[in-house]
Each structure stands twice: as C-alpha cells, then as structure tokens.
PDB file of C-alpha atoms in Angstrom:
ATOM      1  CA  GLU A   1       2.775 190.470 103.758  1.00 51.00           C
ATOM      2  CA  THR A   2      -0.927 191.517 103.624  1.00 63.00           C
ATOM      3  CA  GLY A   3      -3.160 194.256 105.211  1.00 93.00           C
ATOM      4  CA  VAL A   4      -1.847 197.682 107.119  1.00 95.00           C
ATOM      5  CA  THR A   5       1.373 197.226 109.341  1.00 96.00           C
ATOM      6  CA  GLN A   6       2.870 199.703 111.969  1.00 96.00           C
ATOM      7  CA  THR A   7       6.485 199.545 113.622  1.00 97.00           C
ATOM      8  CA  PRO A   8       7.126 199.666 116.437  1.00 97.00           C
ATOM      9  CA  ARG A   9       4.320 198.230 118.312  1.00 95.00           C
ATOM     10  CA  HIS A  10       5.452 199.555 121.531  1.00 96.00           C
ATOM     11  CA  LEU A  11       7.796 202.574 122.014  1.00 96.00           C
ATOM     12  CA  VAL A  12       9.024 204.228 125.221  1.00 95.00           C
ATOM     13  CA  MET A  13      10.158 207.958 124.705  1.00 93.00           C
ATOM     14  CA  GLY A  14      11.362 210.743 126.902  1.00 90.00           C
ATOM     15  CA  MET A  15       9.821 214.252 126.489  1.00 89.00           C
ATOM     16  CA  THR A  16      13.549 215.324 124.575  1.00 88.00           C
ATOM     17  CA  ASN A  17      13.677 212.176 122.568  1.00 89.00           C
ATOM     18  CA  LYS A  18      12.824 212.045 118.514  1.00 94.00           C
ATOM     19  CA  LYS A  19      11.324 209.288 117.015  1.00 95.00           C
ATOM     20  CA  SER A  20       9.406 208.128 114.359  1.00 97.00           C
ATOM     21  CA  LEU A  21       6.296 205.629 113.810  1.00 98.00           C
ATOM     22  CA  LYS A  22       6.091 204.102 110.469  1.00 98.00           C
ATOM     23  CA  CYS A  23       2.740 202.590 108.661  1.00 98.00           C
ATOM     24  CA  GLU A  24       2.841 200.642 105.322  1.00 97.00           C
ATOM     25  CA  GLN A  25      -0.135 199.185 103.430  1.00 96.00           C
ATOM     26  CA  HIS A  26      -0.241 196.251 101.014  1.00 94.00           C
ATOM     27  CA  LEU A  27      -3.658 197.023  99.910  1.00 95.00           C
ATOM     28  CA  GLY A  28      -3.086 199.102  96.773  1.00 93.00           C
ATOM     29  CA  HIS A  29      -5.117 201.988  98.644  1.00 94.00           C
ATOM     30  CA  ASN A  30      -4.676 205.400  98.003  1.00 92.00           C
ATOM     31  CA  ALA A  31      -5.651 207.236 101.415  1.00 92.00           C
ATOM     32  CA  MET A  32      -3.832 206.789 104.650  1.00 94.00           C
ATOM     33  CA  TYR A  33      -4.519 207.966 108.262  1.00 94.00           C
ATOM     34  CA  TRP A  34      -3.241 208.621 111.442  1.00 95.00           C
ATOM     35  CA  TYR A  35      -5.261 208.363 114.781  1.00 94.00           C
ATOM     36  CA  LYS A  36      -4.651 209.011 118.173  1.00 95.00           C
ATOM     37  CA  GLN A  37      -6.721 206.703 120.806  1.00 93.00           C
ATOM     38  CA  SER A  38      -6.510 207.950 124.383  1.00 92.00           C
ATOM     39  CA  ALA A  39      -8.155 205.809 127.286  1.00 86.00           C
ATOM     40  CA  LYS A  40     -11.824 206.311 127.531  1.00 80.00           C
ATOM     41  CA  LYS A  41     -12.017 208.991 124.522  1.00 87.00           C
ATOM     42  CA  PRO A  42     -13.176 208.543 121.090  1.00 88.00           C
ATOM     43  CA  LEU A  43     -10.802 207.898 118.176  1.00 90.00           C
ATOM     44  CA  GLU A  44      -9.050 211.463 117.205  1.00 91.00           C
ATOM     45  CA  LEU A  45      -8.307 211.668 113.688  1.00 90.00           C
ATOM     46  CA  MET A  46      -5.041 213.243 113.231  1.00 93.00           C
ATOM     47  CA  PHE A  47      -4.177 213.461 109.744  1.00 93.00           C
ATOM     48  CA  VAL A  48      -5.428 212.127 106.222  1.00 91.00           C
ATOM     49  CA  TYR A  49      -3.283 211.655 103.098  1.00 91.00           C
ATOM     50  CA  ASN A  50      -4.848 210.905  99.908  1.00 86.00           C
ATOM     51  CA  PHE A  51      -2.690 210.393  96.882  1.00 82.00           C
ATOM     52  CA  LYS A  52       0.459 211.305  99.044  1.00 79.00           C
ATOM     53  CA  GLU A  53      -1.017 214.757  99.756  1.00 81.00           C
ATOM     54  CA  GLN A  54      -2.306 215.580 103.156  1.00 82.00           C
ATOM     55  CA  THR A  55      -6.014 216.933 102.881  1.00 78.00           C
ATOM     56  CA  GLU A  56      -6.850 216.917 106.504  1.00 73.00           C
ATOM     57  CA  ASN A  57      -4.925 218.190 109.821  1.00 74.00           C
ATOM     58  CA  ASN A  58      -7.276 218.269 112.594  1.00 73.00           C
ATOM     59  CA  SER A  59      -5.595 220.961 114.912  1.00 84.00           C
ATOM     60  CA  VAL A  60      -2.786 218.743 115.814  1.00 91.00           C
ATOM     61  CA  PRO A  61       0.252 219.964 117.697  1.00 93.00           C
ATOM     62  CA  SER A  62       3.254 220.586 115.688  1.00 92.00           C
ATOM     63  CA  ARG A  63       5.560 218.161 117.779  1.00 94.00           C
ATOM     64  CA  PHE A  64       3.574 215.594 115.372  1.00 96.00           C
ATOM     65  CA  SER A  65       4.683 215.546 111.887  1.00 95.00           C
ATOM     66  CA  PRO A  66       3.698 213.501 109.206  1.00 95.00           C
ATOM     67  CA  GLU A  67       5.242 212.601 105.827  1.00 95.00           C
ATOM     68  CA  CYS A  68       4.053 210.114 103.333  1.00 94.00           C
ATOM     69  CA  PRO A  69       6.276 209.674 100.860  1.00 94.00           C
ATOM     70  CA  ASN A  70       4.298 207.357  98.492  1.00 92.00           C
ATOM     71  CA  SER A  71       1.092 206.100  98.612  1.00 90.00           C
ATOM     72  CA  SER A  72       1.981 202.748 100.797  1.00 94.00           C
ATOM     73  CA  HIS A  73       4.183 204.464 103.494  1.00 96.00           C
ATOM     74  CA  LEU A  74       3.255 206.836 106.396  1.00 97.00           C
ATOM     75  CA  PHE A  75       5.250 208.255 109.118  1.00 97.00           C
ATOM     76  CA  LEU A  76       4.819 210.327 111.786  1.00 97.00           C
ATOM     77  CA  HIS A  77       7.625 211.921 113.378  1.00 97.00           C
ATOM     78  CA  LEU A  78       7.879 212.746 116.989  1.00 96.00           C
ATOM     79  CA  HIS A  79       9.615 215.275 118.954  1.00 93.00           C
ATOM     80  CA  THR A  80       9.736 216.989 122.332  1.00 93.00           C
ATOM     81  CA  LEU A  81       6.459 215.106 123.126  1.00 93.00           C
ATOM     82  CA  GLN A  82       4.554 215.397 126.594  1.00 94.00           C
ATOM     83  CA  PRO A  83       3.430 212.569 128.695  1.00 94.00           C
ATOM     84  CA  GLU A  84      -0.288 213.812 127.694  1.00 94.00           C
ATOM     85  CA  ASP A  85       0.814 212.192 124.021  1.00 96.00           C
ATOM     86  CA  SER A  86       0.913 209.013 125.764  1.00 96.00           C
ATOM     87  CA  ALA A  87      -1.804 206.492 123.616  1.00 96.00           C
ATOM     88  CA  LEU A  88      -2.350 204.287 121.144  1.00 95.00           C
ATOM     89  CA  TYR A  89      -1.467 205.407 117.535  1.00 97.00           C
ATOM     90  CA  LEU A  90      -3.314 203.621 114.994  1.00 95.00           C
ATOM     91  CA  CYS A  91      -2.427 203.584 110.953  1.00 96.00           C
ATOM     92  CA  ALA A  92      -5.642 203.150 108.803  1.00 94.00           C
ATOM     93  CA  SER A  93      -5.880 203.006 105.000  1.00 94.00           C
ATOM     94  CA  SER A  94      -8.422 203.184 102.368  1.00 91.00           C
ATOM     95  CA  GLN A  95      -9.293 202.867  98.708  1.00 90.00           C
ATOM     96  CA  GLY A  96     -10.097 206.376  98.502  1.00 83.00           C
ATOM     97  CA  PRO A  97     -11.624 209.443 101.243  1.00 78.00           C
ATOM     98  CA  ALA A  98     -14.675 208.921 102.924  1.00 73.00           C
ATOM     99  CA  PRO A  99     -16.827 207.075 102.750  1.00 77.00           C
ATOM    100  CA  TYR A 100     -14.420 203.867 101.413  1.00 83.00           C
ATOM    101  CA  GLU A 101     -14.104 201.359 104.556  1.00 86.00           C
ATOM    102  CA  GLN A 102     -11.159 201.720 106.171  1.00 90.00           C
ATOM    103  CA  TYR A 103      -8.390 198.881 107.300  1.00 92.00           C
ATOM    104  CA  PHE A 104      -6.487 199.460 110.444  1.00 93.00           C
ATOM    105  CA  GLY A 105      -3.128 198.659 111.760  1.00 94.00           C
ATOM    106  CA  PRO A 106      -2.527 196.784 114.744  1.00 93.00           C
ATOM    107  CA  GLY A 107      -1.238 200.262 116.360  1.00 94.00           C
ATOM    108  CA  THR A 108       1.962 201.501 118.403  1.00 96.00           C
ATOM    109  CA  ARG A 109       1.398 201.752 121.891  1.00 95.00           C
ATOM    110  CA  LEU A 110       3.498 204.910 122.923  1.00 96.00           C
ATOM    111  CA  THR A 111       4.482 206.126 126.551  1.00 96.00           C
ATOM    112  CA  VAL A 112       6.092 209.514 127.112  1.00 95.00           C
ATOM    113  CA  THR A 113       8.182 209.540 130.350  1.00 92.00           C
TER     114      THR A 113
ATOM    115  CA  LYS B   1     -21.602 216.903 123.139  1.00 66.00           C
ATOM    116  CA  ASN B   2     -19.950 214.287 121.182  1.00 83.00           C
ATOM    117  CA  GLU B   3     -21.354 213.897 117.483  1.00 91.00           C
ATOM    118  CA  VAL B   4     -21.663 210.000 117.925  1.00 95.00           C
ATOM    119  CA  GLU B   5     -23.373 208.643 120.900  1.00 95.00           C
ATOM    120  CA  GLN B   6     -23.250 205.089 121.838  1.00 96.00           C
ATOM    121  CA  SER B   7     -24.823 203.126 124.546  1.00 96.00           C
ATOM    122  CA  PRO B   8     -24.848 200.829 126.647  1.00 97.00           C
ATOM    123  CA  GLN B   9     -21.026 202.036 127.489  1.00 95.00           C
ATOM    124  CA  ASN B  10     -20.475 198.372 129.189  1.00 96.00           C
ATOM    125  CA  LEU B  11     -22.444 195.270 128.527  1.00 97.00           C
ATOM    126  CA  THR B  12     -22.078 191.646 129.975  1.00 97.00           C
ATOM    127  CA  ALA B  13     -24.095 188.844 128.811  1.00 97.00           C
ATOM    128  CA  GLN B  14     -24.158 185.052 129.052  1.00 97.00           C
ATOM    129  CA  GLU B  15     -22.982 182.934 126.049  1.00 97.00           C
ATOM    130  CA  GLY B  16     -25.872 182.428 123.384  1.00 97.00           C
ATOM    131  CA  GLU B  17     -27.686 185.605 124.379  1.00 97.00           C
ATOM    132  CA  PHE B  18     -29.074 187.972 121.943  1.00 98.00           C
ATOM    133  CA  ILE B  19     -26.927 191.190 122.041  1.00 98.00           C
ATOM    134  CA  THR B  20     -27.887 194.763 120.556  1.00 98.00           C
ATOM    135  CA  ILE B  21     -25.626 197.777 120.791  1.00 98.00           C
ATOM    136  CA  ASN B  22     -27.218 201.614 119.844  1.00 98.00           C
ATOM    137  CA  CYS B  23     -25.549 204.123 117.993  1.00 98.00           C
ATOM    138  CA  SER B  24     -26.731 208.010 117.487  1.00 97.00           C
ATOM    139  CA  TYR B  25     -25.586 210.506 115.456  1.00 96.00           C
ATOM    140  CA  SER B  26     -26.193 214.183 115.083  1.00 94.00           C
ATOM    141  CA  VAL B  27     -24.572 215.193 111.766  1.00 90.00           C
ATOM    142  CA  GLY B  28     -25.337 214.489 108.398  1.00 90.00           C
ATOM    143  CA  ILE B  29     -23.277 211.358 106.948  1.00 91.00           C
ATOM    144  CA  SER B  30     -22.015 209.743 103.848  1.00 90.00           C
ATOM    145  CA  ALA B  31     -21.674 206.488 105.703  1.00 93.00           C
ATOM    146  CA  LEU B  32     -21.911 204.869 109.135  1.00 96.00           C
ATOM    147  CA  HIS B  33     -19.452 202.260 110.307  1.00 96.00           C
ATOM    148  CA  TRP B  34     -19.443 199.564 112.989  1.00 97.00           C
ATOM    149  CA  LEU B  35     -15.700 198.599 114.128  1.00 96.00           C
ATOM    150  CA  GLN B  36     -14.485 196.035 116.782  1.00 96.00           C
ATOM    151  CA  GLN B  37     -11.393 196.715 118.489  1.00 94.00           C
ATOM    152  CA  HIS B  38      -9.831 193.237 120.614  1.00 88.00           C
ATOM    153  CA  PRO B  39      -7.801 193.900 123.755  1.00 83.00           C
ATOM    154  CA  GLY B  40      -4.329 194.662 122.168  1.00 75.00           C
ATOM    155  CA  GLY B  41      -5.543 197.549 120.072  1.00 74.00           C
ATOM    156  CA  GLY B  42      -6.485 196.174 116.671  1.00 85.00           C
ATOM    157  CA  ILE B  43      -9.606 197.538 114.838  1.00 92.00           C
ATOM    158  CA  VAL B  44     -11.377 195.651 112.195  1.00 92.00           C
ATOM    159  CA  SER B  45     -14.061 197.098 110.181  1.00 92.00           C
ATOM    160  CA  LEU B  46     -17.263 194.618 110.528  1.00 95.00           C
ATOM    161  CA  PHE B  47     -19.501 197.074 108.689  1.00 95.00           C
ATOM    162  CA  MET B  48     -20.030 199.837 106.211  1.00 93.00           C
ATOM    163  CA  LEU B  49     -23.902 201.003 105.659  1.00 94.00           C
ATOM    164  CA  SER B  50     -25.476 203.942 104.304  1.00 92.00           C
ATOM    165  CA  SER B  51     -29.086 202.460 104.136  1.00 93.00           C
ATOM    166  CA  GLY B  52     -31.193 199.350 105.334  1.00 94.00           C
ATOM    167  CA  LYS B  53     -29.411 196.382 106.771  1.00 96.00           C
ATOM    168  CA  LYS B  54     -26.295 194.239 106.175  1.00 96.00           C
ATOM    169  CA  LYS B  55     -25.618 190.428 107.807  1.00 97.00           C
ATOM    170  CA  HIS B  56     -22.427 188.995 107.960  1.00 95.00           C
ATOM    171  CA  GLY B  57     -22.747 185.590 109.839  1.00 96.00           C
ATOM    172  CA  ARG B  58     -24.168 186.489 113.379  1.00 97.00           C
ATOM    173  CA  LEU B  59     -23.893 189.966 112.901  1.00 97.00           C
ATOM    174  CA  ILE B  60     -26.515 192.277 111.606  1.00 98.00           C
ATOM    175  CA  ALA B  61     -26.262 195.987 111.390  1.00 98.00           C
ATOM    176  CA  THR B  62     -29.195 198.097 110.463  1.00 98.00           C
ATOM    177  CA  ILE B  63     -29.468 201.860 109.988  1.00 97.00           C
ATOM    178  CA  ASN B  64     -32.639 204.399 110.008  1.00 96.00           C
ATOM    179  CA  ILE B  65     -31.145 207.627 108.254  1.00 94.00           C
ATOM    180  CA  GLN B  66     -34.351 209.637 109.095  1.00 94.00           C
ATOM    181  CA  GLU B  67     -34.062 209.064 112.821  1.00 96.00           C
ATOM    182  CA  LYS B  68     -29.865 209.151 112.638  1.00 96.00           C
ATOM    183  CA  HIS B  69     -29.866 205.809 114.435  1.00 97.00           C
ATOM    184  CA  SER B  70     -28.321 202.325 113.937  1.00 98.00           C
ATOM    185  CA  SER B  71     -28.132 199.096 116.073  1.00 98.00           C
ATOM    186  CA  LEU B  72     -25.636 196.042 115.830  1.00 98.00           C
ATOM    187  CA  HIS B  73     -27.154 193.051 116.814  1.00 98.00           C
ATOM    188  CA  ILE B  74     -25.075 189.562 117.695  1.00 98.00           C
ATOM    189  CA  THR B  75     -26.894 186.558 117.796  1.00 97.00           C
ATOM    190  CA  ALA B  76     -25.805 183.596 119.437  1.00 96.00           C
ATOM    191  CA  SER B  77     -23.279 185.455 121.351  1.00 97.00           C
ATOM    192  CA  HIS B  78     -20.136 183.681 122.105  1.00 96.00           C
ATOM    193  CA  PRO B  79     -17.375 184.704 124.270  1.00 96.00           C
ATOM    194  CA  ARG B  80     -14.722 185.333 121.572  1.00 94.00           C
ATOM    195  CA  ASP B  81     -17.246 188.152 120.500  1.00 96.00           C
ATOM    196  CA  SER B  82     -15.897 189.880 123.395  1.00 96.00           C
ATOM    197  CA  ALA B  83     -14.434 193.265 122.362  1.00 96.00           C
ATOM    198  CA  VAL B  84     -14.847 197.160 122.135  1.00 96.00           C
ATOM    199  CA  TYR B  85     -17.264 198.038 119.201  1.00 97.00           C
ATOM    200  CA  ILE B  86     -17.058 201.628 118.159  1.00 96.00           C
ATOM    201  CA  CYS B  87     -19.672 203.308 116.118  1.00 97.00           C
ATOM    202  CA  ALA B  88     -18.427 205.806 113.591  1.00 95.00           C
ATOM    203  CA  VAL B  89     -19.729 208.202 111.024  1.00 94.00           C
ATOM    204  CA  SER B  90     -17.989 209.438 107.610  1.00 90.00           C
ATOM    205  CA  ARG B  91     -18.729 212.683 105.844  1.00 86.00           C
ATOM    206  CA  ILE B  92     -17.547 213.951 102.427  1.00 78.00           C
ATOM    207  CA  GLY B  93     -14.281 215.436 102.947  1.00 72.00           C
ATOM    208  CA  ASN B  94     -12.828 213.158 104.887  1.00 73.00           C
ATOM    209  CA  GLN B  95     -14.798 213.980 108.217  1.00 81.00           C
ATOM    210  CA  PHE B  96     -14.920 211.066 110.503  1.00 86.00           C
ATOM    211  CA  TYR B  97     -16.439 211.018 114.084  1.00 90.00           C
ATOM    212  CA  PHE B  98     -16.025 208.415 116.344  1.00 92.00           C
ATOM    213  CA  GLY B  99     -18.137 207.245 119.524  1.00 94.00           C
ATOM    214  CA  THR B 100     -16.596 206.133 122.594  1.00 92.00           C
ATOM    215  CA  GLY B 101     -17.427 202.467 122.178  1.00 94.00           C
ATOM    216  CA  THR B 102     -19.160 199.931 123.858  1.00 96.00           C
ATOM    217  CA  SER B 103     -17.280 197.060 125.573  1.00 96.00           C
ATOM    218  CA  LEU B 104     -18.645 193.841 125.514  1.00 97.00           C
ATOM    219  CA  THR B 105     -17.791 190.782 127.621  1.00 97.00           C
ATOM    220  CA  VAL B 106     -19.620 187.360 126.734  1.00 97.00           C
ATOM    221  CA  ILE B 107     -19.549 185.247 129.816  1.00 97.00           C
ATOM    222  CA  PRO B 108     -19.284 181.448 129.210  1.00 95.00           C
TER     223      PRO B 108
END
C-alpha cells in the first residue's frame, strides 16, 4: 500500500468515550502532521512531529493527545470530547519540515454526540 | 483577519472556460501551496512554489513575491475539475496558514 492512510474513515463517539485515530505513511517521510478541518473554516494545524519529536502544538486542548511511535505511524488519542470537536481530521506527511510538499491522507470524519 | 485570503469563495463555470483563483497573503513565506480537495475530504497537493510559474497539464500556478499574491489558472475546464481549491503558505519552523478555499463547480 502506498501513500498516507487513515483509519477509521468515519467515527461516531459519545462525549465520555475514548478512541484513537491512526495514520500511517508509506513514503519514507520524516515529518507527520495532524490537521482539523471544520465546516467553513480554514484547515487548522494541530500537531507536528519531525523525526518522531513533537515540534509544534498549536494550543490544542488536552483532550487531544498525539503519539508518534516511529516516523511511519501517528496516532491521535481522543477522550472526553465536545460536540464542537466534530470535524474532519486529516493526517499528512512530508519529507521534512516546511517548506517540503505535504501528502495528505483521506481523513477521518468524526462526529461527537 | 486571516493571513491567507482567497477569492472568489465560490465559482461556477461552463465546461471549457478559463478559470482563475486568486490568493493573497500577509506574512513572509518560504513557499506557497495550492491544494485540491474533492468531496469526501481527500486533499491533493497540486503545486508548491516559491517564485515564478509552474505548469502541470491544464493547471498553471504563478506567484508574485513582491506583491504577496498567487493565482491558480485552469485552462479548458472540465466537470472533473469541480473541487475545493485551497491556498496555503508555509514558513520555516513548520508554520502553515491556510485560506478558506474556493469551491469550484464546472457545469457540462
């Protein structure tokens, strides 16, 4: 399998649940990103990992917890989310930190009930 | 005010028309990116440029660093070009700023 994959593609969870989003890249890249895309808003960069080290955390609430065990895998652990967290969550990877071109996964459509 | 502004927000064109989408930004950048997002969410990077002009098939992207402006042109538009086109800028240190996107519909 090539490119950037994300699982699950759709997720519905209650506010008390704990779930995790998974991202995997098969491109040999060293940087990985989590983005949030809400309706009618620009993409929001949430987290950046470069060589497994977190380099950016754009004031994201602690109910979102990233994990990067190696350069190919990225997780986003979710707990006690709010309905306003419902959005499309996109993972991306790049050869290195900006300004390298980013390759995006298909996204996980998250609905918090 | 968003660091990246796109216009128009929505665009409808007849098949075959020449299309232009504009992007202006207010910060110093290392590169500008044009992205395409189809219904369903997947995003594809179309161009990354820091100067001049790039062409790929029917798509052309230009950038004017002095004026902090970029344009994406689509020649001989086709219904399969219908998508949201997003302008983004990147800065050293993994800073990214995104426009809100231009929703393009090409009618047969």
